[in-house]
Amino acid sequence: MFARRIAVVGTGYVGLTTGACLASLGHRVVCADVDSLKVARLRAGQVDILEPGLAELVVEGQAAGRLEFVVGAAAAVREADVVFLCLPTPMGVGGAADLSAVESVAAEISEVLPYGTVIVTKSTVPVGTSARVRALLGREDVAVVSNPEFLREGTAVRDFLHPDRIVVGSDSPSAAERVAALFAKLGAPTVLMDAASAEMVKYAANCFLAMKLSYVNAVAELCELLGADIESVSEGMGYDKRIGQSFLKPGPGWGGSCLPKDTHAMVQIAEAAGVDFGLVRSTIEANVRAQMRVVDKVRVACGGSLAGVRIGVLGLAFKAGTNDLRDSPALAVAEQLVLEGAELTAFDPEVTGPLAGMLLVDDPYQAVKGAEAVVLLTDWPVFRTLDWVRVAELMDGHTVVDSRNHLDADALERAGLLHSGVGRASLGVTQFS
């Protein structure tokens, strides 16, 4: 593999993973950020992102002389063959993606890019962004390529180094091939296409996954009403190869840094094109309903009112394995409980305070002490090994709302607690021999 000189602009979740992993593949990588303190910490090998294997790659890359960190995009791109833009594209007005960071960096680097550089948009961006960036650069010699990321928080390094596929899109076939060659060592299926199609792939994939999650949450609600069990239903569905096992686990809704903003952006993209994408809008609405159903369960457990009621909360991150609170369904549920007057004491093994409206403690048993009800919102493994007899003794009430069906219901019942799951049959499951 021919090693390239690569610049990565942005050292957030995607940028730092991209830079560190490309360096591990043998490329020379310079990562840039506007935050000088963050750059200093990274130079010292201090990684604030909770991601298995990432800190080790950062340290190894710098020790090998293949990875460095600088302040400012212009300083990073001056000798680059390929420049990855890994910049935030948050939800803007009306749900559309805010491209101000991408546009600002494009303007900043346009005059200092070496001749023939390839610009790669790694961030999730609307269809047409590659053309927009090319126009902002105003450089006929500079090609723009879309290379969407498919990294899951908690497994990002593994996802990068062992991808299902690599998508590369550009209106310049030679530029697309140059970018695809960067990943040749991975041996993954590579799909080359035009820029607009590559930009659409990420939105289409994430919206499909969000729909699958909203669907299983809606089926879980039906299971509760009809006496079926969502665990059995999901298992029976998942063996169908057309459906698959993944994303069939019910919960308090979906969240994180991608699905919420990408579903809203897809609705905006469709509306701008004159298409009523009601399927995605319904997916978003169903997600809010899933969150509110958890609130309803806690309210019922507390006798119908949450005013002045002490609630213990287990988990706040949007999923286990990360400390990310961005659009966390756990946080959304907690905030609704506070709005209804509940007094929350919360514990998450990787989230530190302060957080508005609740007391964040550093011990799960402190979180449940004196609680009328306990609600599990993030499926951290540590919660399965709690001493539930001790929990029962510490609580004032006796109901544990398990919004992710994560806990051993039998263990809770043996401790004298009522386990309230999601989509579970109220009469139990008949066993056939």
Tab-separated table of C-alpha atoms in Angstrom:
chain	number	residue	atom	x	y	z
A	1	MET	CA	0.000	0.000	0.000
A	2	PHE	CA	1.248	3.457	-0.921
A	3	ALA	CA	1.332	5.695	2.173
A	4	ARG	CA	-0.246	9.115	1.827
A	5	ARG	CA	0.133	12.401	3.663
A	6	ILE	CA	-3.276	12.959	5.189
A	7	ALA	CA	-4.803	15.882	7.048
A	8	VAL	CA	-7.847	15.375	9.270
A	9	VAL	CA	-9.694	18.535	10.232
A	10	GLY	CA	-11.649	18.053	13.437
A	11	THR	CA	-10.727	15.770	16.354
A	12	GLY	CA	-14.172	14.841	17.569
A	13	TYR	CA	-15.446	11.294	17.653
A	14	VAL	CA	-15.199	10.717	13.894
A	15	GLY	CA	-12.103	12.818	13.289
A	16	LEU	CA	-9.917	11.367	16.017
A	17	THR	CA	-10.913	7.795	15.172
A	18	THR	CA	-10.295	8.436	11.478
A	19	GLY	CA	-6.896	10.023	12.068
A	20	ALA	CA	-5.645	7.436	14.546
A	21	CYS	CA	-6.823	4.488	12.438
A	22	LEU	CA	-5.380	5.859	9.177
A	23	ALA	CA	-2.060	6.313	10.967
A	24	SER	CA	-2.246	2.701	12.134
A	25	LEU	CA	-2.565	1.697	8.468
A	26	GLY	CA	0.792	3.341	7.731
A	27	HIS	CA	-0.223	6.796	6.502
A	28	ARG	CA	1.282	10.058	7.779
A	29	VAL	CA	-1.569	11.907	9.457
A	30	VAL	CA	-1.857	15.435	10.828
A	31	CYS	CA	-5.019	16.113	12.857
A	32	ALA	CA	-6.184	19.685	13.378
A	33	ASP	CA	-8.539	21.285	15.868
A	34	VAL	CA	-9.371	24.869	16.823
A	35	ASP	CA	-9.169	24.038	20.547
A	36	SER	CA	-5.527	24.537	21.562
A	37	LEU	CA	-6.067	22.909	24.982
A	38	LYS	CA	-7.542	19.816	23.338
A	39	VAL	CA	-4.598	19.651	20.952
A	40	ALA	CA	-2.201	19.865	23.892
A	41	ARG	CA	-3.977	17.007	25.672
A	42	LEU	CA	-3.913	14.846	22.551
A	43	ARG	CA	-0.207	15.500	22.080
A	44	ALA	CA	0.231	14.207	25.622
A	45	GLY	CA	-1.784	11.094	24.770
A	46	GLN	CA	-4.823	12.197	26.757
A	47	VAL	CA	-8.024	11.103	24.999
A	48	ASP	CA	-11.265	12.350	26.536
A	49	ILE	CA	-13.508	10.228	24.307
A	50	LEU	CA	-14.580	6.922	25.840
A	51	GLU	CA	-13.777	4.480	23.038
A	52	PRO	CA	-11.987	1.127	23.447
A	53	GLY	CA	-8.593	1.095	21.732
A	54	LEU	CA	-8.589	4.731	20.644
A	55	ALA	CA	-6.192	6.108	23.267
A	56	GLU	CA	-3.746	3.293	22.522
A	57	LEU	CA	-3.797	4.089	18.788
A	58	VAL	CA	-3.176	7.776	19.493
A	59	VAL	CA	-0.157	6.987	21.656
A	60	GLU	CA	1.196	4.399	19.205
A	61	GLY	CA	0.722	6.680	16.204
A	62	GLN	CA	2.648	9.523	17.804
A	63	ALA	CA	5.409	7.227	19.035
A	64	ALA	CA	5.832	5.887	15.487
A	65	GLY	CA	5.998	9.406	14.057
A	66	ARG	CA	2.904	8.855	11.878
A	67	LEU	CA	0.418	10.949	13.861
A	68	GLU	CA	0.600	14.541	15.024
A	69	PHE	CA	-1.779	17.212	16.241
A	70	VAL	CA	-1.813	20.899	15.332
A	71	VAL	CA	-3.972	23.937	15.952
A	72	GLY	CA	-5.904	25.204	12.929
A	73	ALA	CA	-6.896	23.636	9.627
A	74	ALA	CA	-4.489	25.711	7.515
A	75	ALA	CA	-1.486	24.377	9.420
A	76	ALA	CA	-2.566	20.787	8.820
A	77	VAL	CA	-3.282	20.851	5.086
A	78	ARG	CA	-0.197	22.581	3.652
A	79	GLU	CA	1.555	19.334	2.666
A	80	ALA	CA	-1.425	17.000	2.432
A	81	ASP	CA	-2.335	14.719	-0.449
A	82	VAL	CA	-5.787	14.079	1.008
A	83	VAL	CA	-7.774	16.194	3.486
A	84	PHE	CA	-10.616	14.682	5.524
A	85	LEU	CA	-13.245	17.108	6.816
A	86	CYS	CA	-14.581	15.587	10.045
A	87	LEU	CA	-16.557	18.530	11.284
A	88	PRO	CA	-19.799	18.850	13.261
A	89	THR	CA	-22.975	19.130	11.204
A	90	PRO	CA	-25.545	19.581	13.996
A	91	MET	CA	-29.262	19.922	13.579
A	92	GLY	CA	-30.015	23.479	12.506
A	93	VAL	CA	-33.182	25.498	12.100
A	94	GLY	CA	-36.112	23.295	11.112
A	95	GLY	CA	-34.044	20.110	11.418
A	96	ALA	CA	-31.753	20.733	8.446
A	97	ALA	CA	-28.032	20.025	8.868
A	98	ASP	CA	-25.957	23.070	9.832
A	99	LEU	CA	-22.988	23.193	7.433
A	100	SER	CA	-21.408	26.362	8.798
A	101	ALA	CA	-18.326	24.553	10.143
A	102	VAL	CA	-17.734	22.755	6.838
A	103	GLU	CA	-18.161	25.950	4.840
A	104	SER	CA	-15.907	27.915	7.169
A	105	VAL	CA	-13.061	25.415	6.918
A	106	ALA	CA	-13.414	25.171	3.140
A	107	ALA	CA	-12.958	28.925	2.887
A	108	GLU	CA	-10.024	28.842	5.315
A	109	ILE	CA	-7.988	26.224	3.460
A	110	SER	CA	-8.805	27.035	-0.162
A	111	GLU	CA	-5.679	29.102	-0.813
A	112	VAL	CA	-3.187	26.910	1.065
A	113	LEU	CA	-4.084	23.501	-0.361
A	114	PRO	CA	-1.309	21.901	-2.433
A	115	TYR	CA	-1.995	21.433	-6.128
A	116	GLY	CA	-4.126	18.361	-6.824
A	117	THR	CA	-5.251	17.753	-3.249
A	118	VAL	CA	-8.359	15.642	-2.715
A	119	ILE	CA	-10.908	16.897	-0.163
A	120	VAL	CA	-12.989	14.227	1.564
A	121	THR	CA	-16.219	14.980	3.425
A	122	LYS	CA	-16.396	12.411	6.215
A	123	SER	CA	-19.100	14.228	8.146
A	124	THR	CA	-22.736	13.405	7.453
A	125	VAL	CA	-23.807	16.074	4.980
A	126	PRO	CA	-26.869	16.676	2.768
A	127	VAL	CA	-26.923	15.695	-0.879
A	128	GLY	CA	-25.169	18.373	-2.893
A	129	THR	CA	-22.558	19.256	-0.259
A	130	SER	CA	-19.642	18.012	-2.368
A	131	ALA	CA	-20.653	20.412	-5.133
A	132	ARG	CA	-21.090	23.174	-2.550
A	133	VAL	CA	-17.600	22.581	-1.098
A	134	ARG	CA	-16.053	22.479	-4.561
A	135	ALA	CA	-17.632	25.843	-5.356
A	136	LEU	CA	-16.409	27.358	-2.069
A	137	LEU	CA	-12.869	26.140	-2.714
A	138	GLY	CA	-12.832	27.661	-6.192
A	139	ARG	CA	-10.014	25.332	-7.247
A	140	GLU	CA	-10.293	23.418	-10.516
A	141	ASP	CA	-7.355	21.229	-9.480
A	142	VAL	CA	-8.968	20.099	-6.216
A	143	ALA	CA	-11.465	17.225	-6.313
A	144	VAL	CA	-14.100	16.624	-3.626
A	145	VAL	CA	-15.035	13.120	-2.500
A	146	SER	CA	-17.770	11.888	-0.163
A	147	ASN	CA	-16.704	9.058	2.165
A	148	PRO	CA	-19.443	8.678	4.793
A	149	GLU	CA	-18.569	7.105	8.118
A	150	PHE	CA	-20.425	4.175	9.651
A	151	LEU	CA	-18.875	4.208	13.116
A	152	ARG	CA	-20.823	3.153	16.185
A	153	GLU	CA	-19.878	4.709	19.493
A	154	GLY	CA	-18.301	2.085	21.711
A	155	THR	CA	-17.036	0.077	18.737
A	156	ALA	CA	-15.708	2.851	16.474
A	157	VAL	CA	-12.132	1.598	16.210
A	158	ARG	CA	-13.309	-1.916	15.444
A	159	ASP	CA	-15.838	-0.582	12.917
A	160	PHE	CA	-13.158	1.457	11.150
A	161	LEU	CA	-10.627	-1.362	10.946
A	162	HIS	CA	-13.192	-4.089	10.152
A	163	PRO	CA	-15.872	-2.327	8.093
A	164	ASP	CA	-18.877	-3.970	6.456
A	165	ARG	CA	-18.217	-1.797	3.411
A	166	ILE	CA	-16.458	1.376	2.330
A	167	VAL	CA	-18.496	3.902	0.377
A	168	VAL	CA	-16.653	6.427	-1.801
A	169	GLY	CA	-18.437	8.877	-4.059
A	170	SER	CA	-17.163	11.558	-6.400
A	171	ASP	CA	-17.843	13.045	-9.808
A	172	SER	CA	-14.120	12.457	-10.404
A	173	PRO	CA	-13.522	8.690	-10.739
A	174	SER	CA	-9.763	9.094	-10.324
A	175	ALA	CA	-10.211	11.015	-7.056
A	176	ALA	CA	-12.612	8.356	-5.764
A	177	GLU	CA	-10.069	5.653	-6.535
A	178	ARG	CA	-7.327	7.588	-4.716
A	179	VAL	CA	-9.458	7.749	-1.589
A	180	ALA	CA	-10.532	4.113	-1.854
A	181	ALA	CA	-6.864	3.106	-2.065
A	182	LEU	CA	-6.265	4.560	1.418
A	183	PHE	CA	-8.310	1.699	2.855
A	184	ALA	CA	-6.992	-1.092	0.616
A	185	LYS	CA	-5.223	-2.782	3.520
A	186	LEU	CA	-8.581	-3.403	5.202
A	187	GLY	CA	-9.776	-5.703	2.428
A	188	ALA	CA	-13.380	-4.555	2.774
A	189	PRO	CA	-15.958	-4.397	-0.041
A	190	THR	CA	-15.635	-0.960	-1.626
A	191	VAL	CA	-18.543	0.697	-3.419
A	192	LEU	CA	-17.650	3.511	-5.816
A	193	MET	CA	-20.398	5.885	-6.916
A	194	ASP	CA	-21.188	9.515	-7.670
A	195	ALA	CA	-21.000	12.104	-4.898
A	196	ALA	CA	-24.740	12.648	-4.501
A	197	SER	CA	-25.395	8.918	-4.075
A	198	ALA	CA	-22.647	8.564	-1.462
A	199	GLU	CA	-24.081	11.496	0.484
A	200	MET	CA	-27.523	9.876	0.387
A	201	VAL	CA	-26.250	6.464	1.563
A	202	LYS	CA	-25.565	7.618	5.130
A	203	TYR	CA	-28.976	9.239	5.558
A	204	ALA	CA	-30.764	6.300	3.967
A	205	ALA	CA	-28.953	3.794	6.211
A	206	ASN	CA	-29.488	5.700	9.454
A	207	CYS	CA	-33.142	6.407	8.743
A	208	PHE	CA	-33.716	2.724	8.022
A	209	LEU	CA	-32.114	1.756	11.350
A	210	ALA	CA	-34.206	4.361	13.183
A	211	MET	CA	-37.355	2.986	11.549
A	212	LYS	CA	-36.414	-0.534	12.627
A	213	LEU	CA	-35.981	0.611	16.233
A	214	SER	CA	-39.216	2.568	16.255
A	215	TYR	CA	-40.988	-0.425	14.727
A	216	VAL	CA	-39.846	-2.845	17.413
A	217	ASN	CA	-40.830	-0.355	20.129
A	218	ALA	CA	-44.311	-0.099	18.597
A	219	VAL	CA	-44.551	-3.905	18.455
A	220	ALA	CA	-43.462	-4.005	22.118
A	221	GLU	CA	-46.381	-1.764	23.034
A	222	LEU	CA	-48.753	-4.147	21.252
A	223	CYS	CA	-47.177	-7.108	23.038
A	224	GLU	CA	-47.984	-5.584	26.407
A	225	LEU	CA	-51.607	-5.009	25.417
A	226	LEU	CA	-52.112	-8.437	23.827
A	227	GLY	CA	-50.191	-10.633	26.258
A	228	ALA	CA	-47.288	-11.458	23.961
A	229	ASP	CA	-43.587	-11.206	24.796
A	230	ILE	CA	-41.362	-8.914	22.708
A	231	GLU	CA	-38.254	-10.983	23.470
A	232	SER	CA	-39.817	-14.051	21.882
A	233	VAL	CA	-41.304	-12.027	19.036
A	234	SER	CA	-37.955	-10.388	18.242
A	235	GLU	CA	-36.171	-13.719	18.297
A	236	GLY	CA	-38.711	-15.224	15.949
A	237	MET	CA	-38.378	-12.271	13.576
A	238	GLY	CA	-34.605	-12.084	13.728
A	239	TYR	CA	-33.949	-15.522	12.290
A	240	ASP	CA	-35.525	-14.321	9.054
A	241	LYS	CA	-32.446	-13.389	6.980
A	242	ARG	CA	-34.418	-10.608	5.312
A	243	ILE	CA	-34.806	-8.933	8.715
A	244	GLY	CA	-31.805	-9.980	10.817
A	245	GLN	CA	-31.185	-9.922	14.567
A	246	SER	CA	-29.778	-6.403	14.939
A	247	PHE	CA	-31.796	-3.357	16.003
A	248	LEU	CA	-34.697	-5.475	17.258
A	249	LYS	CA	-34.224	-4.707	20.949
A	250	PRO	CA	-36.903	-2.463	22.497
A	251	GLY	CA	-35.972	0.401	24.760
A	252	PRO	CA	-36.682	3.975	25.826
A	253	GLY	CA	-36.230	5.211	22.247
A	254	TRP	CA	-33.167	5.820	20.111
A	255	GLY	CA	-30.737	8.712	20.302
A	256	GLY	CA	-27.075	9.645	20.096
A	257	SER	CA	-25.183	11.951	17.795
A	258	CYS	CA	-26.484	10.528	14.489
A	259	LEU	CA	-29.980	9.073	14.299
A	260	PRO	CA	-31.947	12.066	15.659
A	261	LYS	CA	-30.263	14.674	13.492
A	262	ASP	CA	-30.129	12.445	10.413
A	263	THR	CA	-33.825	11.566	10.525
A	264	HIS	CA	-34.785	15.229	10.886
A	265	ALA	CA	-32.385	16.169	8.099
A	266	MET	CA	-33.882	13.504	5.814
A	267	VAL	CA	-37.341	14.988	6.336
A	268	GLN	CA	-35.965	18.413	5.399
A	269	ILE	CA	-34.132	17.047	2.361
A	270	ALA	CA	-37.323	15.348	1.182
A	271	GLU	CA	-39.465	18.421	1.720
A	272	ALA	CA	-36.992	20.563	-0.223
A	273	ALA	CA	-37.319	18.081	-3.086
A	274	GLY	CA	-41.121	18.181	-2.875
A	275	VAL	CA	-41.479	14.720	-1.320
A	276	ASP	CA	-43.603	13.993	1.737
A	277	PHE	CA	-41.480	11.429	3.590
A	278	GLY	CA	-44.154	10.548	6.103
A	279	LEU	CA	-42.480	7.258	6.968
A	280	VAL	CA	-39.497	9.034	8.543
A	281	ARG	CA	-41.693	11.625	10.258
A	282	SER	CA	-43.711	8.820	11.819
A	283	THR	CA	-40.452	7.186	12.921
A	284	ILE	CA	-39.499	10.348	14.818
A	285	GLU	CA	-42.958	10.612	16.392
A	286	ALA	CA	-42.858	6.949	17.433
A	287	ASN	CA	-39.527	7.578	19.155
A	288	VAL	CA	-41.019	10.304	21.338
A	289	ARG	CA	-43.885	7.930	22.150
A	290	ALA	CA	-41.408	5.268	23.283
A	291	GLN	CA	-39.805	7.745	25.680
A	292	MET	CA	-43.159	8.804	27.083
A	293	ARG	CA	-44.230	5.182	27.611
A	294	VAL	CA	-41.315	4.759	30.018
A	295	VAL	CA	-42.417	7.894	31.874
A	296	ASP	CA	-45.927	6.435	32.045
A	297	LYS	CA	-44.578	3.227	33.601
A	298	VAL	CA	-42.729	5.167	36.286
A	299	ARG	CA	-45.785	7.294	36.982
A	300	VAL	CA	-47.993	4.216	37.377
A	301	ALA	CA	-45.404	2.657	39.699
A	302	CYS	CA	-45.670	5.749	41.882
A	303	GLY	CA	-49.458	5.730	42.167
A	304	GLY	CA	-50.310	8.096	39.327
A	305	SER	CA	-48.367	11.242	40.240
A	306	LEU	CA	-44.666	12.103	40.226
A	307	ALA	CA	-44.924	15.364	42.170
A	308	GLY	CA	-42.356	15.314	44.967
A	309	VAL	CA	-41.586	11.614	44.416
A	310	ARG	CA	-38.017	10.366	44.783
A	311	ILE	CA	-36.896	8.344	41.728
A	312	GLY	CA	-33.621	6.454	41.355
A	313	VAL	CA	-32.169	6.530	37.832
A	314	LEU	CA	-29.675	3.966	36.548
A	315	GLY	CA	-27.921	5.133	33.392
A	316	LEU	CA	-27.940	8.414	31.465
A	317	ALA	CA	-25.647	7.876	28.456
A	318	PHE	CA	-27.468	7.233	25.189
A	319	LYS	CA	-26.097	3.687	25.201
A	320	ALA	CA	-23.712	1.542	27.221
A	321	GLY	CA	-20.037	1.812	26.353
A	322	THR	CA	-20.033	5.576	25.904
A	323	ASN	CA	-20.294	8.720	28.009
A	324	ASP	CA	-22.163	10.562	25.252
A	325	LEU	CA	-25.311	12.414	26.351
A	326	ARG	CA	-26.143	13.914	22.956
A	327	ASP	CA	-29.839	13.297	22.277
A	328	SER	CA	-29.796	10.528	24.858
A	329	PRO	CA	-33.239	8.947	25.251
A	330	ALA	CA	-32.281	8.228	28.863
A	331	LEU	CA	-31.750	11.921	29.468
A	332	ALA	CA	-34.992	12.773	27.665
A	333	VAL	CA	-36.929	10.433	29.962
A	334	ALA	CA	-35.171	11.815	33.034
A	335	GLU	CA	-35.947	15.392	32.020
A	336	GLN	CA	-39.629	14.549	31.553
A	337	LEU	CA	-39.717	12.973	35.005
A	338	VAL	CA	-38.287	16.201	36.431
A	339	LEU	CA	-40.888	18.261	34.533
A	340	GLU	CA	-43.595	16.228	36.255
A	341	GLY	CA	-42.127	17.038	39.656
A	342	ALA	CA	-39.999	13.981	40.409
A	343	GLU	CA	-36.823	14.306	42.449
A	344	LEU	CA	-34.107	12.326	40.665
A	345	THR	CA	-30.939	10.759	42.023
A	346	ALA	CA	-28.975	9.277	39.143
A	347	PHE	CA	-25.930	7.103	38.577
A	348	ASP	CA	-24.060	6.340	35.372
A	349	PRO	CA	-20.615	4.702	35.484
A	350	GLU	CA	-19.184	7.069	32.860
A	351	VAL	CA	-21.205	10.281	33.178
A	352	THR	CA	-20.140	13.029	35.567
A	353	GLY	CA	-22.163	16.038	36.697
A	354	PRO	CA	-23.517	18.414	37.285
A	355	LEU	CA	-26.739	17.899	35.345
A	356	ALA	CA	-29.659	20.247	35.685
A	357	GLY	CA	-32.662	18.987	37.609
A	358	MET	CA	-31.085	15.924	39.211
A	359	LEU	CA	-28.504	14.808	41.735
A	360	LEU	CA	-25.750	12.763	40.102
A	361	VAL	CA	-24.034	10.360	42.497
A	362	ASP	CA	-21.052	8.033	42.132
A	363	ASP	CA	-22.611	4.866	43.531
A	364	PRO	CA	-25.682	2.958	42.262
A	365	TYR	CA	-26.829	2.101	45.774
A	366	GLN	CA	-26.838	5.777	46.679
A	367	ALA	CA	-29.019	6.401	43.626
A	368	VAL	CA	-31.704	3.934	44.741
A	369	LYS	CA	-31.710	4.848	48.435
A	370	GLY	CA	-35.123	6.135	49.499
A	371	ALA	CA	-36.536	5.849	45.981
A	372	GLU	CA	-40.216	5.178	45.452
A	373	ALA	CA	-39.267	3.608	42.114
A	374	VAL	CA	-36.090	2.885	40.177
A	375	VAL	CA	-35.827	3.231	36.403
A	376	LEU	CA	-33.036	1.653	34.366
A	377	LEU	CA	-32.398	3.712	31.221
A	378	THR	CA	-28.971	2.562	29.954
A	379	ASP	CA	-28.009	-1.112	29.787
A	380	TRP	CA	-24.618	-0.999	31.467
A	381	PRO	CA	-23.449	-4.556	32.411
A	382	VAL	CA	-22.748	-3.428	35.984
A	383	PHE	CA	-26.460	-3.051	36.637
A	384	ARG	CA	-27.084	-6.761	36.073
A	385	THR	CA	-24.738	-7.630	38.938
A	386	LEU	CA	-26.229	-5.325	41.574
A	387	ASP	CA	-27.199	-6.842	44.916
A	388	TRP	CA	-30.953	-6.614	44.448
A	389	VAL	CA	-31.700	-7.685	48.003
A	390	ARG	CA	-29.711	-4.677	49.143
A	391	VAL	CA	-31.498	-2.489	46.578
A	392	ALA	CA	-34.871	-3.653	47.933
A	393	GLU	CA	-33.803	-2.793	51.465
A	394	LEU	CA	-32.634	0.686	50.416
A	395	MET	CA	-35.733	1.593	48.370
A	396	ASP	CA	-38.927	2.986	49.862
A	397	GLY	CA	-40.973	1.506	47.022
A	398	HIS	CA	-40.702	-1.833	45.276
A	399	THR	CA	-40.880	-1.287	41.482
A	400	VAL	CA	-37.947	-1.308	39.068
A	401	VAL	CA	-38.828	-0.076	35.584
A	402	ASP	CA	-36.406	-1.826	33.248
A	403	SER	CA	-36.739	0.167	30.023
A	404	ARG	CA	-34.254	-2.059	28.165
A	405	ASN	CA	-35.242	-5.523	29.472
A	406	HIS	CA	-31.680	-5.717	30.721
A	407	LEU	CA	-32.165	-7.144	34.189
A	408	ASP	CA	-32.867	-10.660	35.471
A	409	ALA	CA	-36.552	-10.426	36.367
A	410	ASP	CA	-36.362	-13.579	38.507
A	411	ALA	CA	-33.506	-12.120	40.580
A	412	LEU	CA	-35.528	-8.980	41.235
A	413	GLU	CA	-38.637	-10.935	42.169
A	414	ARG	CA	-36.642	-13.121	44.581
A	415	ALA	CA	-35.499	-9.885	46.229
A	416	GLY	CA	-39.106	-8.817	46.659
A	417	LEU	CA	-39.109	-6.280	43.828
A	418	LEU	CA	-41.561	-5.862	40.966
A	419	HIS	CA	-39.837	-5.949	37.581
A	420	SER	CA	-41.580	-3.774	34.983
A	421	GLY	CA	-40.076	-4.397	31.549
A	422	VAL	CA	-40.971	-3.297	28.036
A	423	GLY	CA	-43.178	-5.456	25.820
A	424	ARG	CA	-43.178	-8.362	28.270
A	425	ALA	CA	-46.164	-10.677	28.593
A	426	SER	CA	-48.029	-9.984	31.824
A	427	LEU	CA	-49.110	-13.634	32.148
A	428	GLY	CA	-45.701	-15.123	31.434
A	429	VAL	CA	-44.620	-17.376	28.584
A	430	THR	CA	-46.022	-20.862	28.169
A	431	GLN	CA	-43.298	-23.478	27.910
A	432	PHE	CA	-43.764	-26.415	25.527
A	433	SER	CA	-41.849	-29.646	25.840
